[in-house]
Amino acid sequence: MTLLKVEDLHTHFISRDLDNQICIAKALNGVSFSLEAGRVLGIVGETGAGKSLTAQSIVGLLRPPAKIVAGSVRFEGRELTDMPDAELNRIRGNNIAMVVQNPRTSLDPLTRVGDQLVRLHQIHSGGPKTASHKRALEMMEAVGLPDPESRAKSWPHELSGGMAQRVLLAMALMNSPKLLIADEPTTGLDVTVQAQILDLLRSLVARFDMATLIITHDLGVVAHFCNDIAVMFGGSIVETGSVRDVFAAPAHPYTRDLIAATPERFQMGRAKALGGQPPDLYNLPSGCVLQSRCAYATELCQTTVRNAEVAEGHFALCHYAGRLEEQPAVKINA
Amino acid sequence: MTQPVLKIRNLSKRFPVGGGRVVHAVNCVDLSIMPGETLGMVGESGSGKSTLGRVILRLLEPSEGSIEFDGQDITQLPKGQIRRLRRDMQMVFQDPWSALNPRMRIRDLIAEPIKLHVDLSRSERDDRTEDLARRVNLGSTYLNRYPANLSGGQLQRACIARAIATDPKLIVLDEPTSSLDLSVRAGILELLAEIREETKAAMLFISHDLGTVRMISDRIAVLYLGEVVEQGQTEALFETPAHPYTQALLSAHLPADPAFKVSRLVLEGEVPSPIALPTGCKFHTRCPVAIARCAREVPQAIQVPSGQQAGCLRIPNGGNIIERKEDV
Amino acid sequence: MSDATQTELANANPLPVRARVWNRFAGIFWLSPTGAIGLFIILFFALLAIFSAWLIPHDPIAAYTDKVLHPPSAEFWFGTDGNGMDVFSRVIYGAKFGFGIAIPAVILSLVIGIPVGLIAGYRGGLLDEVLMRFVDGLRVFPSIILALAVVAATGQSLLNVILVLGFLDSPVFARVVRAEVLGLRSSNFVESAVAAGNPTWRILFVHLLPNAIQGAMAQTAVRAAWAVRISATLAFLGVGIQAPTPEWGAMIRQGAEYMVSGQWWVALYPGLALILLVFGLNLFGDGLQDLMDPRRRSAK
């Protein structure tokens, strides 16, 4: 059974402006993917593409005005979107763990880090306190914190950024989650520390056989730490497949642009072909979301797009997926 | 021989942080930038790179050392005169969303440096503003909008227009692309390269991202704990990094290509606090090839065969090269 | 991005003006119903003040000596006071004094408080210390006693009341603006303004002022309520505006004497008017703070 299966997820921001008009920002528009145990999926995309929102929608951490309006999220076959809060809370702490950006702000500043770990274990797993404490020390050891005994007694403000991120990882591991969601786990850390954390994350994934979802804007992280990649644009996953396939033969024009813009591939003088406006979520075009800035767009792109399988397990949300080169010459953005 | 547009000698900046403690943000830095040259300054957070950029422009007061700008010593120049000099030295900031006054229209923001430094009539200034907007590929429809209505890339273009408005001799760019999305970043870099060709302005490009710095810089200086540990021509520094820290920094960079096999050397620990600087070589606490002498002796920068200058005691006997382990 | 598109959309198919005004009002009502009620109350009193000449059935200072202390009746809706003056007309006319004192006093407070806050916040250091300790000094005194003393000493005129209230309340705005400036001082756009070569006065008044003023503006309604309350209190204590001027505080003072003897209407109606206006201003003030603070707005 698939561990996590997200199907046709739509999340909208519904609010009223000062003129009492209802505004709807269509932030997620039919996101679907699945994740098996032991796999690492990297979600990449620009700011506003809906990466973090996807994670928040999965674990039910949306706050108004954001709202799931359609779709389903199944975790071990159980539907999460309409689950009562209490039950969802149990799953969230136990089977799904989340590591977020800004590790320092995610720790309770008034509780020693060891006690935070113990508390988390007590809430979800219960049992004798000494067992929780033992587990906390084990996990701190597992995330490479030197001298866990004394570290457990330190306060959050005494930790450096890298240490705090390790503590958060230890916290996430406390209840042996089956799914780990890491939202920009290394953004804001120094390059040399980032390397340490990523190494650690990978060894933990292998050791505990967790399914892992890494949200990042850094293609380097995806290229070297993920098995699969999902590229998001305008609230849709526009391409998904194994990292090797997608990097070797990107099928969606947006993925091509993204990869072409990396320092490794970027050629000076080509930038004008890349980038452009992000789509206006309040006023999405019919058809493909990329149409206004896609070099390959034709009139066909104004009609509804379906996911096309270009190779086994490699999908792209494009009318011309896999045949961009042989496409007719009538382009609307020429 | 042409003289450098910027020459700093022995520059230090210290901040008191209470309790008698002092943050040593920049320590005895020597650098110079020639007209039209782009110097990339790389370092992690806490390396003092942003502080150094601000001290150079006298946005912060130096604690020690001298700054020579365009042949003139500006270290002690009074505020009023510095203000006039700002015509020739401008800055672009990291976060374009917060670097522009949210209550001013883009047109007025771009025109501001001209208004402050150049005596032009209103219509001449308007023409100049429109030229600048065109130059940075910012559609003229955006001129009448407020910053909140522009995307990050457009805002950074406006910031660049503002920085080049008075044809400065030196532009300090503090991480100008690191808060932008990848595809937008490429466009901004290209724009900067074009502007450099056209205006011949010297640039100090501060960044933590090696890939970006490599694309735009003629020369690179690597900062660690407020000190320049290595500087030299871009290609030489990337091909044969001499200082162990440079080697580690380069190897920590993840190329966005799974086919690219990385052989990484992961450093232990984190950057020490700039309040209590390590003795001797500041990198010795994390250096895989450190020897006992490194904790005592401050290394002097020496020239290595590939041309760059590096400050490491182990260079003379070749012990500075770290062995790499293949990536799994 | 979204804002731009919104305006573009709005420009593309303009609604009739009346519909737009109505929509904006409905929007405010939706976001802050209490604020909208406050606005209603304020508008009601403003209309009374503006159109008082047409609304009052009697001259507010004409004494009907033969009809002293009449209870409310068809002729005198709110009765008459100890001088035989029509309470209803006097209550309506009193709205003029409420606004006539509160508005100039608040403007004066803004004019004094904002520059002080700007300079103290931006310069910091000793100047900030000196200015802020002075401001604190003004605040620790019970304002009513200070106002009482100053008005009594400087002479009892409407202008003096306004000047004293405006001066005494300026620390509130100085504090709010200073707090904003402290937050903005190290922000990127100020640094970028310095780097562009702006002189200090331009940084203060072109760059900081428009960004630091919102909190102060949100306070204006609440401070106007304070001015209305304090000016009425002064008049009640017999300082400042004197009877028989139809000012609510002065009227309450006069009416208080009759409360014990059963002529409740003399004090009750001006008291109700005072409470209602202060209540309306405070409601609107809270709503204003909600509307002006996008964080509070999105929390709804």
Short mmCIF file of N, CA, C and O in Angstrom, two decimals, chain B residues 54 59 83 86 89-91 93 95 98-104 112-113 115-117 145 148-149 162, chain C residues 1 3-4 8 187-200 202 206-208 210-211 214:
data_model
loop_
_atom_site.label_atom_id
_atom_site.label_comp_id
_atom_site.label_asym_id
_atom_site.label_seq_id
_atom_site.Cartn_x
_atom_site.Cartn_y
_atom_site.Cartn_z
N ARG B 54 29.63 47.43 4.00
CA ARG B 54 29.08 48.67 4.55
C ARG B 54 30.16 49.60 5.08
O ARG B 54 30.03 50.82 5.01
N LEU B 59 28.91 53.34 5.48
CA LEU B 59 27.59 53.24 6.11
C LEU B 59 27.79 52.82 7.56
O LEU B 59 26.93 53.00 8.41
N ARG B 83 28.45 62.23 1.98
CA ARG B 83 27.15 62.25 1.31
C ARG B 83 27.31 62.66 -0.15
O ARG B 83 26.68 62.09 -1.04
N ARG B 86 28.64 59.89 -2.35
CA ARG B 86 27.76 58.76 -2.63
C ARG B 86 27.31 58.73 -4.08
O ARG B 86 26.82 57.73 -4.56
N MET B 89 29.62 56.14 -5.36
CA MET B 89 29.62 54.78 -4.79
C MET B 89 28.21 54.43 -4.34
O MET B 89 27.64 55.06 -3.47
N GLN B 90 27.66 53.43 -4.96
CA GLN B 90 26.27 53.07 -4.67
C GLN B 90 26.20 51.63 -4.19
O GLN B 90 27.18 50.90 -4.23
N MET B 91 25.01 51.26 -3.75
CA MET B 91 24.87 49.92 -3.18
C MET B 91 23.56 49.27 -3.63
O MET B 91 22.56 49.95 -3.81
N PHE B 93 21.06 46.04 -2.41
CA PHE B 93 20.88 45.22 -1.21
C PHE B 93 20.33 43.85 -1.54
O PHE B 93 19.80 43.60 -2.61
N ASP B 95 17.73 42.10 -0.15
CA ASP B 95 16.31 41.79 -0.17
C ASP B 95 15.55 42.95 -0.83
O ASP B 95 15.27 43.94 -0.19
N SER B 98 12.44 44.78 0.78
CA SER B 98 12.52 45.73 1.89
C SER B 98 13.47 46.87 1.60
O SER B 98 13.60 47.78 2.40
N ALA B 99 14.17 46.84 0.46
CA ALA B 99 15.18 47.86 0.21
C ALA B 99 14.60 49.12 -0.42
O ALA B 99 15.32 50.08 -0.65
N LEU B 100 13.31 49.10 -0.73
CA LEU B 100 12.71 50.29 -1.35
C LEU B 100 11.60 50.81 -0.44
O LEU B 100 10.82 50.03 0.10
N ASN B 101 11.58 52.11 -0.29
CA ASN B 101 10.55 52.74 0.52
C ASN B 101 9.17 52.37 -0.02
O ASN B 101 8.82 52.73 -1.14
N PRO B 102 8.35 51.65 0.78
CA PRO B 102 7.07 51.16 0.27
C PRO B 102 6.09 52.27 -0.08
O PRO B 102 5.10 52.03 -0.77
N ARG B 103 6.35 53.50 0.41
CA ARG B 103 5.41 54.59 0.16
C ARG B 103 5.83 55.48 -1.00
O ARG B 103 5.29 56.56 -1.18
N MET B 104 6.86 55.07 -1.73
CA MET B 104 7.27 55.88 -2.88
C MET B 104 7.05 55.11 -4.16
O MET B 104 7.21 53.90 -4.20
N GLU B 112 15.51 59.32 -7.38
CA GLU B 112 16.02 59.93 -6.15
C GLU B 112 17.53 60.27 -6.18
O GLU B 112 17.91 61.40 -5.89
N PRO B 113 18.39 59.31 -6.55
CA PRO B 113 19.82 59.67 -6.57
C PRO B 113 20.13 60.81 -7.54
O PRO B 113 20.99 61.65 -7.24
N LYS B 115 18.09 63.26 -8.30
CA LYS B 115 17.59 64.45 -7.63
C LYS B 115 18.59 64.94 -6.58
O LYS B 115 18.80 66.14 -6.41
N LEU B 116 19.21 63.98 -5.90
CA LEU B 116 20.11 64.35 -4.81
C LEU B 116 21.46 64.84 -5.30
O LEU B 116 22.10 65.66 -4.66
N HIS B 117 21.93 64.31 -6.44
CA HIS B 117 23.31 64.57 -6.81
C HIS B 117 23.51 65.31 -8.11
O HIS B 117 24.58 65.84 -8.35
N ARG B 145 3.96 52.58 -10.29
CA ARG B 145 3.44 51.70 -9.25
C ARG B 145 4.27 51.82 -7.98
O ARG B 145 5.35 52.38 -7.98
N ALA B 148 5.08 47.39 -3.60
CA ALA B 148 4.29 46.20 -3.26
C ALA B 148 3.68 45.55 -4.50
O ALA B 148 3.29 44.39 -4.46
N ASN B 149 3.59 46.30 -5.58
CA ASN B 149 2.94 45.76 -6.77
C ASN B 149 3.91 45.17 -7.78
O ASN B 149 3.52 44.87 -8.92
N ARG B 162 18.43 52.36 -9.70
CA ARG B 162 18.74 53.38 -8.71
C ARG B 162 20.25 53.46 -8.47
O ARG B 162 20.82 54.54 -8.36
N MET C 1 1.47 41.85 -6.46
CA MET C 1 0.98 41.28 -7.72
C MET C 1 -0.55 41.30 -7.73
O MET C 1 -1.17 41.91 -8.56
N ASP C 3 -2.58 42.83 -5.86
CA ASP C 3 -3.14 44.17 -5.73
C ASP C 3 -3.25 44.83 -7.09
O ASP C 3 -4.27 45.42 -7.43
N ALA C 4 -2.15 44.72 -7.84
CA ALA C 4 -2.11 45.36 -9.14
C ALA C 4 -3.24 44.84 -10.01
O ALA C 4 -3.98 45.62 -10.63
N GLU C 8 -6.39 46.74 -11.65
CA GLU C 8 -6.62 46.68 -13.08
C GLU C 8 -8.03 46.20 -13.38
O GLU C 8 -8.73 46.76 -14.21
N SER C 187 16.01 49.35 9.08
CA SER C 187 15.47 48.58 7.96
C SER C 187 16.23 48.91 6.69
O SER C 187 16.92 49.92 6.57
N ASN C 188 16.09 48.01 5.74
CA ASN C 188 16.86 48.12 4.51
C ASN C 188 16.59 49.40 3.74
O ASN C 188 17.49 49.98 3.19
N PHE C 189 15.33 49.81 3.69
CA PHE C 189 15.07 50.95 2.82
C PHE C 189 15.66 52.24 3.39
O PHE C 189 16.03 53.13 2.63
N VAL C 190 15.77 52.31 4.70
CA VAL C 190 16.41 53.49 5.28
C VAL C 190 17.91 53.46 4.99
O VAL C 190 18.51 54.45 4.60
N GLU C 191 18.50 52.28 5.15
CA GLU C 191 19.91 52.14 4.84
C GLU C 191 20.16 52.47 3.36
O GLU C 191 21.12 53.15 3.00
N SER C 192 19.25 52.00 2.52
CA SER C 192 19.40 52.26 1.11
C SER C 192 19.23 53.75 0.80
O SER C 192 19.88 54.29 -0.09
N ALA C 193 18.38 54.43 1.58
CA ALA C 193 18.25 55.87 1.40
C ALA C 193 19.52 56.59 1.82
O ALA C 193 19.96 57.55 1.17
N VAL C 194 20.15 56.12 2.89
CA VAL C 194 21.43 56.71 3.32
C VAL C 194 22.49 56.46 2.25
O VAL C 194 23.22 57.37 1.85
N ALA C 195 22.52 55.24 1.75
CA ALA C 195 23.53 54.88 0.76
C ALA C 195 23.35 55.69 -0.52
O ALA C 195 24.31 55.96 -1.23
N ALA C 196 22.11 56.08 -0.83
CA ALA C 196 21.88 56.88 -2.03
C ALA C 196 22.34 58.32 -1.82
O ALA C 196 22.44 59.08 -2.78
N GLY C 197 22.58 58.71 -0.57
CA GLY C 197 23.08 60.05 -0.30
C GLY C 197 22.02 61.02 0.18
O GLY C 197 22.16 62.22 0.02
N ASN C 198 20.95 60.52 0.82
CA ASN C 198 19.92 61.41 1.34
C ASN C 198 20.43 62.16 2.57
O ASN C 198 21.04 61.57 3.45
N PRO C 199 20.14 63.46 2.66
CA PRO C 199 20.44 64.16 3.92
C PRO C 199 19.45 63.73 5.00
O PRO C 199 18.38 63.20 4.70
N THR C 200 19.81 63.98 6.25
CA THR C 200 19.00 63.47 7.37
C THR C 200 17.56 63.96 7.32
O THR C 200 16.63 63.19 7.56
N ARG C 202 15.70 64.60 4.86
CA ARG C 202 14.93 63.86 3.86
C ARG C 202 14.63 62.46 4.35
O ARG C 202 13.56 61.91 4.09
N VAL C 206 10.83 62.37 4.36
CA VAL C 206 10.40 61.74 3.11
C VAL C 206 10.32 60.22 3.28
O VAL C 206 9.41 59.58 2.79
N HIS C 207 11.30 59.66 3.97
CA HIS C 207 11.35 58.20 4.04
C HIS C 207 10.70 57.62 5.29
O HIS C 207 9.94 56.66 5.22
N LEU C 208 11.00 58.21 6.45
CA LEU C 208 10.46 57.61 7.67
C LEU C 208 9.02 58.03 7.94
O LEU C 208 8.19 57.19 8.26
N PRO C 210 6.21 58.86 6.25
CA PRO C 210 5.04 58.17 5.70
C PRO C 210 4.91 56.73 6.19
O PRO C 210 3.83 56.18 6.21
N ASN C 211 6.03 56.13 6.59
CA ASN C 211 5.98 54.74 7.03
C ASN C 211 5.73 54.61 8.52
O ASN C 211 5.39 53.53 8.99
N GLN C 214 1.36 55.57 10.53
CA GLN C 214 0.11 54.83 10.54
C GLN C 214 -0.40 54.57 11.98
O GLN C 214 -1.58 54.75 12.26
#
